[in-house]
Amino acid sequence: KSDSDTYSCDIGDAQSRAKLVVQEAPVLFKQELQNEEAKEGKQVKLTCELSKPDTPVKWMKGDTVLHASEKYEFKQRGTVAELIIRDVKPIDA
């Protein structure tokens, strides 16, 4: 995307110009989330892999956006995004 701009070829007495517009490729899941089972009180990690590194990720439980806390930890390295849920309870299912 950062290559989008106007480019020119200059031969002294004349110039030729062209505008380049780079369309960003959509971000896709290379590896989707997998179902997990965990015993109450344990920790579970949900992992997905994206097609582009450092893509902003929003974690949700149902329709509720999750926020980092003692319960939820988010990690993201390159194309891999992780949600760690600590001390799981039946309500976390």
mmCIF file of C-alpha atoms in Angstrom, residues 35-88:
data_model
loop_
_atom_site.group_PDB
_atom_site.id
_atom_site.type_symbol
_atom_site.label_atom_id
_atom_site.label_comp_id
_atom_site.label_asym_id
_atom_site.label_seq_id
_atom_site.Cartn_x
_atom_site.Cartn_y
_atom_site.Cartn_z
ATOM 1 C CA ASN A 35 -12.608 -26.159 19.846
ATOM 2 C CA GLU A 36 -11.071 -26.808 23.254
ATOM 3 C CA GLU A 37 -12.040 -28.565 26.469
ATOM 4 C CA ALA A 38 -10.588 -27.667 29.846
ATOM 5 C CA LYS A 39 -11.132 -28.668 33.457
ATOM 6 C CA GLU A 40 -12.542 -26.044 35.792
ATOM 7 C CA GLY A 41 -9.818 -23.955 37.408
ATOM 8 C CA LYS A 42 -7.294 -24.649 34.646
ATOM 9 C CA GLN A 43 -5.969 -22.385 31.897
ATOM 10 C CA VAL A 44 -6.798 -22.672 28.212
ATOM 11 C CA LYS A 45 -5.110 -21.105 25.181
ATOM 12 C CA LEU A 46 -6.972 -20.349 21.937
ATOM 13 C CA THR A 47 -4.741 -19.738 18.906
ATOM 14 C CA CYS A 48 -5.316 -18.607 15.332
ATOM 15 C CA GLU A 49 -2.958 -17.715 12.509
ATOM 16 C CA LEU A 50 -3.544 -14.848 10.087
ATOM 17 C CA SER A 51 -2.298 -14.258 6.550
ATOM 18 C CA LYS A 52 -0.691 -10.903 7.457
ATOM 19 C CA PRO A 53 1.601 -10.209 10.411
ATOM 20 C CA ASP A 54 0.628 -7.787 13.178
ATOM 21 C CA THR A 55 -2.988 -7.478 12.026
ATOM 22 C CA PRO A 56 -5.119 -5.936 14.807
ATOM 23 C CA VAL A 57 -7.252 -8.644 16.446
ATOM 24 C CA LYS A 58 -10.388 -8.185 18.556
ATOM 25 C CA TRP A 59 -11.227 -11.110 20.854
ATOM 26 C CA MET A 60 -14.882 -11.696 21.713
ATOM 27 C CA LYS A 61 -16.961 -14.068 23.824
ATOM 28 C CA GLY A 62 -20.324 -14.215 22.078
ATOM 29 C CA ASP A 63 -21.139 -10.561 21.335
ATOM 30 C CA THR A 64 -18.958 -9.201 24.155
ATOM 31 C CA VAL A 65 -15.544 -7.705 23.378
ATOM 32 C CA LEU A 66 -12.898 -9.029 25.775
ATOM 33 C CA HIS A 67 -10.355 -6.766 27.454
ATOM 34 C CA ALA A 68 -6.992 -7.712 28.937
ATOM 35 C CA SER A 69 -7.321 -8.545 32.634
ATOM 36 C CA GLU A 70 -6.249 -11.118 35.213
ATOM 37 C CA LYS A 71 -8.711 -13.464 33.472
ATOM 38 C CA TYR A 72 -7.791 -12.778 29.823
ATOM 39 C CA GLU A 73 -4.346 -12.328 28.311
ATOM 40 C CA PHE A 74 -3.734 -11.538 24.643
ATOM 41 C CA LYS A 75 -0.511 -12.327 22.795
ATOM 42 C CA GLN A 76 0.367 -11.644 19.205
ATOM 43 C CA ARG A 77 3.619 -12.518 17.465
ATOM 44 C CA GLY A 78 3.754 -11.953 13.724
ATOM 45 C CA THR A 79 0.830 -13.837 12.215
ATOM 46 C CA VAL A 80 -0.106 -15.800 15.383
ATOM 47 C CA ALA A 81 -2.714 -14.436 17.804
ATOM 48 C CA GLU A 82 -3.432 -16.085 21.171
ATOM 49 C CA LEU A 83 -6.062 -15.709 23.853
ATOM 50 C CA ILE A 84 -5.211 -17.175 27.262
ATOM 51 C CA ILE A 85 -8.143 -17.677 29.622
ATOM 52 C CA ARG A 86 -7.124 -18.291 33.239
ATOM 53 C CA ASP A 87 -9.056 -20.108 35.954
ATOM 54 C CA VAL A 88 -11.799 -21.313 33.590
#
